[in-house]
PDB file of C-alpha atoms in Angstrom:
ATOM      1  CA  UNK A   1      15.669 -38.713  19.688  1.00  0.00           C
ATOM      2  CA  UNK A   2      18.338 -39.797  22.086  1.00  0.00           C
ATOM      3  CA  UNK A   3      19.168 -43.410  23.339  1.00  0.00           C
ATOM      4  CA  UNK A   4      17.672 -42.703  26.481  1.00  0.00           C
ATOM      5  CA  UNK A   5      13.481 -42.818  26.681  1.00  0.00           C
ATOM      6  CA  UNK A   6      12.575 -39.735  27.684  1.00  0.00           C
ATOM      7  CA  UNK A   7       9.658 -39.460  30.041  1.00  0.00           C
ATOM      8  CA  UNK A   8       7.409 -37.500  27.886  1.00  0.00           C
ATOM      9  CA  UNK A   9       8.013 -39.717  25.390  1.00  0.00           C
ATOM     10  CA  UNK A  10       7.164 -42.743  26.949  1.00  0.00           C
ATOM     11  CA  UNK A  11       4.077 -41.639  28.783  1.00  0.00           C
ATOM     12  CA  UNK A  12       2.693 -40.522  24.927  1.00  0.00           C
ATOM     13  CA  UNK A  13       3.515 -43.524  23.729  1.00  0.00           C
ATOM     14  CA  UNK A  14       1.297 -45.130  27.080  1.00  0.00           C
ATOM     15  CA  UNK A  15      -1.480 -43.412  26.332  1.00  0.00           C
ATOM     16  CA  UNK A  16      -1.380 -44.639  22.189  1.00  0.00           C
ATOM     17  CA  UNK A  17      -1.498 -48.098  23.307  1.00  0.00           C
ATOM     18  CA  UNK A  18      -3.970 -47.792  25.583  1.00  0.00           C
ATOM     19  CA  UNK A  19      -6.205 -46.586  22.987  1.00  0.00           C
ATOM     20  CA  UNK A  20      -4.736 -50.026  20.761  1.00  0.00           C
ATOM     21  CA  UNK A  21      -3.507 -47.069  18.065  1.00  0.00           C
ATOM     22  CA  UNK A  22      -0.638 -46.308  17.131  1.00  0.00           C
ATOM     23  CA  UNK A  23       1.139 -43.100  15.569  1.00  0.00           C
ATOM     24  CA  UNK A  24      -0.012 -41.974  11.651  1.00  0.00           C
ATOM     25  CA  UNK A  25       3.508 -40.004  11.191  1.00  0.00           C
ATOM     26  CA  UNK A  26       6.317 -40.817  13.716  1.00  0.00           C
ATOM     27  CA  UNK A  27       9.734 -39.231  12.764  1.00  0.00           C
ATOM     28  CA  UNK A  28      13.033 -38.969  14.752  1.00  0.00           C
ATOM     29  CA  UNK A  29      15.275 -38.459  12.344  1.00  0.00           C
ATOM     30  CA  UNK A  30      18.255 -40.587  14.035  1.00  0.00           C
ATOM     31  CA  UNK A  31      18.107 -42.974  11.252  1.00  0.00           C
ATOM     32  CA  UNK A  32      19.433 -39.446   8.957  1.00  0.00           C
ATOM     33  CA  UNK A  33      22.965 -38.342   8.250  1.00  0.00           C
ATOM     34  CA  UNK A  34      24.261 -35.096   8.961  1.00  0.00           C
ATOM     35  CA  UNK A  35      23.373 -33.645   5.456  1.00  0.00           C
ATOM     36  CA  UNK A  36      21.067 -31.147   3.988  1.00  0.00           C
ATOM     37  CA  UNK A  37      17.353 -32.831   4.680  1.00  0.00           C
ATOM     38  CA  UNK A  38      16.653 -34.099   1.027  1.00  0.00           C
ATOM     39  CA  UNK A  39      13.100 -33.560  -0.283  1.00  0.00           C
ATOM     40  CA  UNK A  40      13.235 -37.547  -1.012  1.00  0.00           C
ATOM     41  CA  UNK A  41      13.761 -38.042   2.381  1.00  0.00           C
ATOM     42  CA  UNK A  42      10.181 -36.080   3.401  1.00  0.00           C
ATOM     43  CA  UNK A  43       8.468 -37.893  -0.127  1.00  0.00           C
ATOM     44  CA  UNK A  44       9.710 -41.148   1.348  1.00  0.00           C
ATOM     45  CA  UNK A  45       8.915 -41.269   4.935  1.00  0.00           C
ATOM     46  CA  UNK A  46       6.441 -38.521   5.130  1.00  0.00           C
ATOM     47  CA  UNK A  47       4.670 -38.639   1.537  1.00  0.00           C
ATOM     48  CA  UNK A  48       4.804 -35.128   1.615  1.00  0.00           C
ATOM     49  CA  UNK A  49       4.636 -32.679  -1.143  1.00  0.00           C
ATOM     50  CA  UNK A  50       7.426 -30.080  -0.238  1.00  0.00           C
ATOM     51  CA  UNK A  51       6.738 -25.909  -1.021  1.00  0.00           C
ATOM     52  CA  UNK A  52       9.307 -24.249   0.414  1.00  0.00           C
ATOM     53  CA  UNK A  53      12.762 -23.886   1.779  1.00  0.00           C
ATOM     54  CA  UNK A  54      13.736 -27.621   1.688  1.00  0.00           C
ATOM     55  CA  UNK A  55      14.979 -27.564  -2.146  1.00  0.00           C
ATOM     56  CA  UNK A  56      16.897 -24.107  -1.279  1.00  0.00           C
ATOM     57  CA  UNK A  57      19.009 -25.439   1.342  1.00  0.00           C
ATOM     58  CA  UNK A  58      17.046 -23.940   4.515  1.00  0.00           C
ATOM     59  CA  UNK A  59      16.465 -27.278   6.483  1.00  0.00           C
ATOM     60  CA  UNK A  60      19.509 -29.869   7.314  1.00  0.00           C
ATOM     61  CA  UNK A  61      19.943 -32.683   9.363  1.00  0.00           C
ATOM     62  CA  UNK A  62      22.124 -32.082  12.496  1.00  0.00           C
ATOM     63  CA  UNK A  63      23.606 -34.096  15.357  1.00  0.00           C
ATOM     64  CA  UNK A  64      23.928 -33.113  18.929  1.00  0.00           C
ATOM     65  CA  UNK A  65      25.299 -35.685  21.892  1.00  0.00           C
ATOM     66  CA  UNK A  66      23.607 -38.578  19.691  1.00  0.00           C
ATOM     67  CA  UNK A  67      20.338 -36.837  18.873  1.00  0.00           C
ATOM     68  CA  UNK A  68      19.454 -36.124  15.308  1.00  0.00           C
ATOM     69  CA  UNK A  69      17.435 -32.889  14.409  1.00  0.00           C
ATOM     70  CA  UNK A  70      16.198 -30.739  11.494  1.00  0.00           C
ATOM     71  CA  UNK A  71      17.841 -27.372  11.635  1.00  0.00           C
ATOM     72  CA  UNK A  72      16.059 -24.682  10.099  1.00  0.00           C
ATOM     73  CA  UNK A  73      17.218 -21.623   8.667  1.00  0.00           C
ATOM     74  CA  UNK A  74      15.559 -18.084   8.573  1.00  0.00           C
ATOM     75  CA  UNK A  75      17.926 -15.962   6.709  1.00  0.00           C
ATOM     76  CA  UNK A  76      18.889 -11.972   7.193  1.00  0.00           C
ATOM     77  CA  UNK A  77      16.258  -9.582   6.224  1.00  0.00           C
ATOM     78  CA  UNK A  78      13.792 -12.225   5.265  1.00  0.00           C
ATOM     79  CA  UNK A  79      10.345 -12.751   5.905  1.00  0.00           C
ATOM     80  CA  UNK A  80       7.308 -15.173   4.779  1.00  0.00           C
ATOM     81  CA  UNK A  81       7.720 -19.015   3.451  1.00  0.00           C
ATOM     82  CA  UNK A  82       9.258 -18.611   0.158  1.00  0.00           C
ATOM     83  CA  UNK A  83      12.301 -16.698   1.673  1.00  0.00           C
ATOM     84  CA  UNK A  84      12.584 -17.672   5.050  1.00  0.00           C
ATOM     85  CA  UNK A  85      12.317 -21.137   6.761  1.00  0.00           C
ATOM     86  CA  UNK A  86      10.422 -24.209   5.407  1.00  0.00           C
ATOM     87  CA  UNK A  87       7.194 -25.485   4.717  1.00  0.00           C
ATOM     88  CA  UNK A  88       5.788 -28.911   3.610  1.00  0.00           C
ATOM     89  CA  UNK A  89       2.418 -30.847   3.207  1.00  0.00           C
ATOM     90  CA  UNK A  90       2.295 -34.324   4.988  1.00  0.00           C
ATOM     91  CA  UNK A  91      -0.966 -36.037   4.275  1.00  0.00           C
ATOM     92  CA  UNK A  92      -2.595 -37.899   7.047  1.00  0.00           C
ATOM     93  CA  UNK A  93      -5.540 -40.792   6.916  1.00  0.00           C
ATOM     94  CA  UNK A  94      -8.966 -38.409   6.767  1.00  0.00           C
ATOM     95  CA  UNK A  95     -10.328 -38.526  10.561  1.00  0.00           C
ATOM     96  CA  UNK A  96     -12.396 -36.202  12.652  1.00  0.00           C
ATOM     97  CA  UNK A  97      -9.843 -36.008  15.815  1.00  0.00           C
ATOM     98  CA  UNK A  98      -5.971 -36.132  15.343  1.00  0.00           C
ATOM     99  CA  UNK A  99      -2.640 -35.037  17.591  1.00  0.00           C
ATOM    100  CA  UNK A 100      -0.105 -33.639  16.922  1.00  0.00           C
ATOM    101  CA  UNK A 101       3.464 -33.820  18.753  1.00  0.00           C
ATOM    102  CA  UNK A 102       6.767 -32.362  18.489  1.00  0.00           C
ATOM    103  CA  UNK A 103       9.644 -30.551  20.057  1.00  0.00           C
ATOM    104  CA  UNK A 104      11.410 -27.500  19.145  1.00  0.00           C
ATOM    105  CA  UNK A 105      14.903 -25.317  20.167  1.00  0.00           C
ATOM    106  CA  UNK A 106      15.066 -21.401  19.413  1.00  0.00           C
ATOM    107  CA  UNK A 107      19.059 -20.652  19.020  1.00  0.00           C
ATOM    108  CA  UNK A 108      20.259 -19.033  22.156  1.00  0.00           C
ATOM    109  CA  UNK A 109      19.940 -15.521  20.444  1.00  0.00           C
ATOM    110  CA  UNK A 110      17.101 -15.955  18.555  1.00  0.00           C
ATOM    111  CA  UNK A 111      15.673 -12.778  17.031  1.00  0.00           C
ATOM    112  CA  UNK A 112      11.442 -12.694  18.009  1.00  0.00           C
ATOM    113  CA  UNK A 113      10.935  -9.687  15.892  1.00  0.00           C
ATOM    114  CA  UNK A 114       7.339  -9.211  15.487  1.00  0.00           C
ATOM    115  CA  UNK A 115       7.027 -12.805  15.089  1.00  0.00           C
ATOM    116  CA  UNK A 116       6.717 -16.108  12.839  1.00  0.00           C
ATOM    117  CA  UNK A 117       4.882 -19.437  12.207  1.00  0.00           C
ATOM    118  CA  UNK A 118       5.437 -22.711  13.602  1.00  0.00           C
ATOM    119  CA  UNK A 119       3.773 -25.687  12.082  1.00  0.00           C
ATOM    120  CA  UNK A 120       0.351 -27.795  13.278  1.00  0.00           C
ATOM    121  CA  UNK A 121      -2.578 -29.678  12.066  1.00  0.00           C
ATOM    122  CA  UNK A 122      -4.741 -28.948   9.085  1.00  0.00           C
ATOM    123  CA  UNK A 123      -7.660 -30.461   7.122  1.00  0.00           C
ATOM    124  CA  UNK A 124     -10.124 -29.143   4.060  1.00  0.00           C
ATOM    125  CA  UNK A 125      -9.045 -26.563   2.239  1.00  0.00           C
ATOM    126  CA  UNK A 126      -6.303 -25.340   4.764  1.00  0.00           C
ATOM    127  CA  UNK A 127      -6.508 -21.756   4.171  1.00  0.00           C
ATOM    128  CA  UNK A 128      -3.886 -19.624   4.994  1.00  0.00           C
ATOM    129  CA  UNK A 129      -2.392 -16.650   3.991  1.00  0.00           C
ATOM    130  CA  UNK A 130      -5.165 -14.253   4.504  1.00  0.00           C
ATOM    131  CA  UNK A 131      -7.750 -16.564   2.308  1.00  0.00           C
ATOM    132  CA  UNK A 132     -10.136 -17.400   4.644  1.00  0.00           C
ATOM    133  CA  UNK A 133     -12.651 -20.424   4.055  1.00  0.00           C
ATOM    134  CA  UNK A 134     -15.332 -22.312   6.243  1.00  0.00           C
ATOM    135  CA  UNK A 135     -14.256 -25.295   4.214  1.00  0.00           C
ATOM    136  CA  UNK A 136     -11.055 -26.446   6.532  1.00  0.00           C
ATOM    137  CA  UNK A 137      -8.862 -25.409   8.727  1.00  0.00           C
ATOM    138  CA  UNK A 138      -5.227 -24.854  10.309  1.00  0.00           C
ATOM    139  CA  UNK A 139      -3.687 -24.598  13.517  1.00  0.00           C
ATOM    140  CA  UNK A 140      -0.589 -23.703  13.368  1.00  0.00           C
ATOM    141  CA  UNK A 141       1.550 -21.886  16.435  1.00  0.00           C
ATOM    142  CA  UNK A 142       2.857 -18.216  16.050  1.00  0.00           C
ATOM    143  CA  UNK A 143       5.673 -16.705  18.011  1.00  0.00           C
ATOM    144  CA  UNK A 144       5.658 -13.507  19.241  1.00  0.00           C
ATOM    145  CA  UNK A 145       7.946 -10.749  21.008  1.00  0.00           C
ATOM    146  CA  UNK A 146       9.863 -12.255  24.213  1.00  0.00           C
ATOM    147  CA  UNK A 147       9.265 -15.711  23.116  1.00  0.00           C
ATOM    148  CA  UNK A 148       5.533 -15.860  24.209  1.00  0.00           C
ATOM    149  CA  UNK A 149       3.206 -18.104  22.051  1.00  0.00           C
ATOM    150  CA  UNK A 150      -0.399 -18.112  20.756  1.00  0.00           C
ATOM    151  CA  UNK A 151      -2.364 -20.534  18.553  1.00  0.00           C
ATOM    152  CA  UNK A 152      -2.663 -18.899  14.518  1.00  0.00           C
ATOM    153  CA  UNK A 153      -5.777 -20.724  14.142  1.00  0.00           C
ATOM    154  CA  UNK A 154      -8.220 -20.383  10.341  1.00  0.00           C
ATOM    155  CA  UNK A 155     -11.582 -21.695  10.955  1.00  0.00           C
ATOM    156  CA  UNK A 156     -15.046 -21.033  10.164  1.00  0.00           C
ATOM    157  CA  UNK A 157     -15.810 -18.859  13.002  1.00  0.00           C
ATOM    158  CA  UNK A 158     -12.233 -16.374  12.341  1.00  0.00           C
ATOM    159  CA  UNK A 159     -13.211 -12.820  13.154  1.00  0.00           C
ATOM    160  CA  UNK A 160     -10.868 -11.875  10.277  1.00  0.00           C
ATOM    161  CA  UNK A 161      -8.822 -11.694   7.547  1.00  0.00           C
ATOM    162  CA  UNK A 162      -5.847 -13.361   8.922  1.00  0.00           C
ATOM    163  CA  UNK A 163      -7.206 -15.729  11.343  1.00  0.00           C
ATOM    164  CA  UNK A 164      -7.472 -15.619  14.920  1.00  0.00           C
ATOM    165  CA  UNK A 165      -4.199 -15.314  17.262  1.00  0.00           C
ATOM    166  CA  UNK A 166      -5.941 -17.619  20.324  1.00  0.00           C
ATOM    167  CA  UNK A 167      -3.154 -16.399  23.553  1.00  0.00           C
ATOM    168  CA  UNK A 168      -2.231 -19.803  25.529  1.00  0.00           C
ATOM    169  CA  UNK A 169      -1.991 -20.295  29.163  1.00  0.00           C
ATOM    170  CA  UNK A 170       2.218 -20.816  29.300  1.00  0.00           C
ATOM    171  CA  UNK A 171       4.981 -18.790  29.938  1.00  0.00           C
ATOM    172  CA  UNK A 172       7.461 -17.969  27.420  1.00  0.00           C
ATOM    173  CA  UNK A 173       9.614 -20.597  25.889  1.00  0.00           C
ATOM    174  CA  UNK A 174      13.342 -19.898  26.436  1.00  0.00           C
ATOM    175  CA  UNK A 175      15.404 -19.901  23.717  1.00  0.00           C
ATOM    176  CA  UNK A 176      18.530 -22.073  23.640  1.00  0.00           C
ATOM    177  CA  UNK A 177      15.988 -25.041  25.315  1.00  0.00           C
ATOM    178  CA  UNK A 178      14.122 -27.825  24.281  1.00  0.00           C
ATOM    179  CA  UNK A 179      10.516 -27.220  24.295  1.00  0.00           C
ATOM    180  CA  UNK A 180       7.132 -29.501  23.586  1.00  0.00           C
ATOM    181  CA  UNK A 181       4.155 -28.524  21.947  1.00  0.00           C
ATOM    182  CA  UNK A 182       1.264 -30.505  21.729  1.00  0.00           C
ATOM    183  CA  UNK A 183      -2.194 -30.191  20.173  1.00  0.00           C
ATOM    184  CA  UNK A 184      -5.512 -32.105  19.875  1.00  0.00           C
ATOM    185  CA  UNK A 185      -8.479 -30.939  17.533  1.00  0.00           C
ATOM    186  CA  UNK A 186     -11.312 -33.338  17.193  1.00  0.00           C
ATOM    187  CA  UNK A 187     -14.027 -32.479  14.738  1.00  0.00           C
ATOM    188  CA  UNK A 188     -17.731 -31.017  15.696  1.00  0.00           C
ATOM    189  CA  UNK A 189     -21.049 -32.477  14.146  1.00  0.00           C
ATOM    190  CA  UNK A 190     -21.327 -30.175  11.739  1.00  0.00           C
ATOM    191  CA  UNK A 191     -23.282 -27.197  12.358  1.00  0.00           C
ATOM    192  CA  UNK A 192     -22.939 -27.662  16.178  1.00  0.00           C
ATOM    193  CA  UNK A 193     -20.655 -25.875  18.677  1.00  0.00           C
ATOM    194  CA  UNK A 194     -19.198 -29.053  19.927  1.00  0.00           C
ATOM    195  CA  UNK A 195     -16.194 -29.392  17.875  1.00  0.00           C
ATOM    196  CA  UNK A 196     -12.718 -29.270  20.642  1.00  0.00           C
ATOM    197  CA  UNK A 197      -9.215 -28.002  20.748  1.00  0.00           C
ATOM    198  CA  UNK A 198      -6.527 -28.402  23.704  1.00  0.00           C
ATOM    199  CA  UNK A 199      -2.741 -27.331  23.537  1.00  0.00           C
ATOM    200  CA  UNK A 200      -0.232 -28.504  25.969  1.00  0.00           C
ATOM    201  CA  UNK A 201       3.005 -26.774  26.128  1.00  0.00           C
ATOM    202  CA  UNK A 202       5.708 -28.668  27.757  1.00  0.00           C
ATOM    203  CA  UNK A 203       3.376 -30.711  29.358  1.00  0.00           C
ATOM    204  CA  UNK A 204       1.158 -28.489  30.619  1.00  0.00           C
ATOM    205  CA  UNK A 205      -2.369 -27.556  29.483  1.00  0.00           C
ATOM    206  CA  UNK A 206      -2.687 -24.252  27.708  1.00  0.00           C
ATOM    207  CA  UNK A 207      -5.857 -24.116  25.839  1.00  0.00           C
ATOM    208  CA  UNK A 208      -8.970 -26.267  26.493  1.00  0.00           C
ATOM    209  CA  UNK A 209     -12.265 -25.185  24.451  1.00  0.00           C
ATOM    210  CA  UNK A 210     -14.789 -27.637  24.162  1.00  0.00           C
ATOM    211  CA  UNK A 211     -17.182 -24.826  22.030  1.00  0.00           C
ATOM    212  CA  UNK A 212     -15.731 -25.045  18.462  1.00  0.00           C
ATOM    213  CA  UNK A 213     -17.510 -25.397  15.583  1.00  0.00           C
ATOM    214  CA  UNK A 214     -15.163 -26.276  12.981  1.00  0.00           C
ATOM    215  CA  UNK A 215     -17.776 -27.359  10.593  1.00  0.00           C
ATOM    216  CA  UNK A 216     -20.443 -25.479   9.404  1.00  0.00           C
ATOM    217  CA  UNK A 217     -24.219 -27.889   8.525  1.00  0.00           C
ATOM    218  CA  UNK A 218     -23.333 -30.093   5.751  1.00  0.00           C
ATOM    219  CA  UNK A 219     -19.705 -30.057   5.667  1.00  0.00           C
ATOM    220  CA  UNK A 220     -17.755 -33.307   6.126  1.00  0.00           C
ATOM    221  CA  UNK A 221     -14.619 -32.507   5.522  1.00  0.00           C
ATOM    222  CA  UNK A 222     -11.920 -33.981   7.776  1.00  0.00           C
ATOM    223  CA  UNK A 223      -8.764 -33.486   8.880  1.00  0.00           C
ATOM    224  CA  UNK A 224      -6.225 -34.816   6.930  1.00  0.00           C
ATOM    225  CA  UNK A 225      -2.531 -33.338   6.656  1.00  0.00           C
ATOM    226  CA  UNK A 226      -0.044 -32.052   8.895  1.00  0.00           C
ATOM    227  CA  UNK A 227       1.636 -28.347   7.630  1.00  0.00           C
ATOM    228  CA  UNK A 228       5.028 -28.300   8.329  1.00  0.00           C
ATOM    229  CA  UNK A 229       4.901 -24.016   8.293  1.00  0.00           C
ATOM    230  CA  UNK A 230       7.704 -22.139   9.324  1.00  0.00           C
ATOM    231  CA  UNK A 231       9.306 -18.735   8.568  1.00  0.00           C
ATOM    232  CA  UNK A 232       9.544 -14.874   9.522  1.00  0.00           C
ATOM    233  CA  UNK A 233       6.023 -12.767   9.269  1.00  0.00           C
ATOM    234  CA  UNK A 234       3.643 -11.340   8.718  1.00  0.00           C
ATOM    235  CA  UNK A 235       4.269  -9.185   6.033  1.00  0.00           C
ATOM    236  CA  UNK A 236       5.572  -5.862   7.639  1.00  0.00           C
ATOM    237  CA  UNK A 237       9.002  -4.597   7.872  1.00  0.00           C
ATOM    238  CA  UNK A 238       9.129  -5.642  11.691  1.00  0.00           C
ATOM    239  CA  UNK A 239       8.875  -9.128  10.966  1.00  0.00           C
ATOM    240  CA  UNK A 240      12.416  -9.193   9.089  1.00  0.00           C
ATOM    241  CA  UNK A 241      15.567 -10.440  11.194  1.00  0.00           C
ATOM    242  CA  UNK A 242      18.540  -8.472  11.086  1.00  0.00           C
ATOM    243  CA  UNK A 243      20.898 -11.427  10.942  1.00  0.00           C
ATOM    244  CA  UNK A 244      20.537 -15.363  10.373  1.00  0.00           C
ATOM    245  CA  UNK A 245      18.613 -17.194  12.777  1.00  0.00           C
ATOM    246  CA  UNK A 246      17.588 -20.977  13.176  1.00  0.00           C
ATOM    247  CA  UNK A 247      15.185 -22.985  15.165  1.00  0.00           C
ATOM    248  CA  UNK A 248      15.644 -27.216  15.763  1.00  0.00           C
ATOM    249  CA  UNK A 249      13.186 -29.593  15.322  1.00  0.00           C
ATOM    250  CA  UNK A 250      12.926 -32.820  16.406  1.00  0.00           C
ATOM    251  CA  UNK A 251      10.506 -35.894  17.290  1.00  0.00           C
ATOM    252  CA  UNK A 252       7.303 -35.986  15.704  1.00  0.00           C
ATOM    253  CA  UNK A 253       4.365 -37.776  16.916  1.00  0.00           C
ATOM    254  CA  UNK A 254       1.202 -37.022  14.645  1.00  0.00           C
ATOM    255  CA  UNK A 255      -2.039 -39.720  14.967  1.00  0.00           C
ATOM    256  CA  UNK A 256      -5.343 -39.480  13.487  1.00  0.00           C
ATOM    257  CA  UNK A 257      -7.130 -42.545  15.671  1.00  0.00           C
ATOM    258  CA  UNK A 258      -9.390 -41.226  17.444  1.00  0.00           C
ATOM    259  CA  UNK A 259      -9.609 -41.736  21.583  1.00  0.00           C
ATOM    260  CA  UNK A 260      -9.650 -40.372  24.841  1.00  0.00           C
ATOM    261  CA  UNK A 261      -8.110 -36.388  25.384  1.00  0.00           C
ATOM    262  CA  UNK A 262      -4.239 -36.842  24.980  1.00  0.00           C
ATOM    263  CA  UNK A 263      -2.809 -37.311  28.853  1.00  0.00           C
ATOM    264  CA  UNK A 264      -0.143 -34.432  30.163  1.00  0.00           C
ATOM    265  CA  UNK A 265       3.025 -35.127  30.310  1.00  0.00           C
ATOM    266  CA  UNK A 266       6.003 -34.120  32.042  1.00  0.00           C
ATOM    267  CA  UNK A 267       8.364 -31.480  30.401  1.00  0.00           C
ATOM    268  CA  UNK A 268      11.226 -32.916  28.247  1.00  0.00           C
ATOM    269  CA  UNK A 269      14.475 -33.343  29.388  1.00  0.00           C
ATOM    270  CA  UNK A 270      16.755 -29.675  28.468  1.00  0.00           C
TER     271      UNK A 270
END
C-alpha cells in the first residue's frame, strides 16, 4: 500500500468502523523486503497452510514507487496450481457472512489464453477441482479471453461438474492497471433460498443475488478460510501460456463480522 490513503481504501475502512469491526486478515505487505515471499511469512501473519507455488519460487515480494506487492509467476507452457501460480489456505474465525478485498495488476502483455483462477472466499469442505459437494463452498474469480471476468463459484445448487462460471456486470480489466475486486457472501438459513452474494469490481456493483441457498436443511457449516488460488486452467491445451507471465497482488482486506452490505467505493488510484 502506498503512503498516500487511497480513497477506496479509506471509505472500506469507514464502513468497518461503522459496523465497530474490524478486519479478520489485513495484509499490505510494505512491512516485506524485496525477497522471494517466504512460506513463514504467510504461517506467521496469515496462519496459512501453503499448497502450491510459494515453496517453488512462484510468488516474491516486489517494490514499485514505495508500494510493496506479491508478484506471481505463471510459467511457459504451464497450466493448473501445482505448475503454475500459487495457492494457499488462510483460515478465518467460522461466521455466516464475510468480505473479501483485494487488488490485482495483469502485466501489460498478459497472455488470457482460455483462462485462469483468481482467489476468493471459501468455507466447509471447499470443493474444487471438479469434486463437487453441498457441504461448502468457494468463490473464487476466473479470467477469461480479453480480460473479461466471471465468478467460479462451487455450491450446492452447481449445475455441474466444475462449478458454475456466474458472468459479472463489468467491463474488462486492463492489463498493465490496478484493479479491485470485492466480494460479500453471507450465509442462508439452511434449506432456504435466502443465502446472498454481491461482487464489486473497481467499485462498482457486478453481481447482486439475494436467492442463494448455500446450505442445504441441516447443514451449519460456515465460512471459514480465504483460498489464495491462482494459476493457468482448466485442464486443456488452450489454457497453457506460450511464454512467462505474472499478475501483482496487493492489499488485502478479508472480515468475517457480520453487518450491513459492504458500501461501493470509488475505483483505486492507476
Amino acid at each position: 500500500m502506498t503512503t498516500a490513503i487511497r480513497p477506496g481504501l479509506l471509505i472500506t475502512s469507514l464502513a468497518i468502523a461503522t459496523t465497530a469491526c474490524a478486519a479478520t486478515l489485513q495484509d499490505d505487505f510494505d512491512d516485506a523486503p524485496s525477497s522471494l515471499l517466504a512460506p513463514a511469512r504467510l504461517e506467521e501473519k496469515w496462519k496459512a497452510k501453503v499448497d502450491n507455488g510459494v515453496r517453488d519460487g512462484r510468488a516474491t515480494l516486489r517494490q514499485e514507487d514505495g508500494n510493496t506487492f506479491i508478484r506471481v509467476l505463471y510459467p511457459q507452457g504451464q497450466i493448473g496450481s501445482r505448475a503454475s501460480g500459487a495457492s494457499w489456505r488462510a483460515p478465518l474465525p467460522p461466521a455466516d457472512e464475510a468480505t473479501a478485498e483485494y487488488r490485482l495488476r495483469f502485466e501489460p502483455d498478459f497472455q488470457w489464453t482460455a483462462g485462469g483462477k483468481l482467489p476468493g472466499l471459501s468455507g466447509g469442505t471447499g470443493a474444487t477441482g471438479g469434486r463437487p459437494n453441498p457441504d461448502g463452498l468457494t468463490a473464487r474469480y476466473m479470467w477469461k479471453p480479453g480480460g473479461r471476468l466471471i465468478l467460479y463459484l462451487y455450491h450446492s445448487e452447481q449445475r455441474g461438474r466444475y462449478g458454475d462460471g456466474i458472468r459479472l456486470d463489468a467491463p474488462p480489466l486492463e492489463p498493465g492497471k490496478w484493479h479491485t475486486l470485492k466480494q460479500r457472501i453471507k450465509l442462508n438459513t439452511p434449506g432456504q433460498p435466502d443465502g446472498e452474494l454481491q461482487i464489486w469490481i473497481n467499485g462498482k456493483l457486478a453481481l447482486n443475488r439475494t436467492d442463494m441457498r448455500w446450505r442445504n436443511a441441516g447443514q451449519t457449516w460456515q465460512i471459514d478460510y480465504f483460498y489464495f488460488s491462482t494459476f493457468h486452467g482448466g485442464a486443456s491445451d488452450d489454457y497453457r501460456p506460450n511464454r512467462d507471465n505474472h499478475i501483482d497482488f496487493d492489499d488485502f482486506i478479508i472480515t468475517t463480522i457480520p453487518g450491513p452490505p459492504a458500501l461501493p467505493f470509488p475505483s483505486p488510484q492507476s
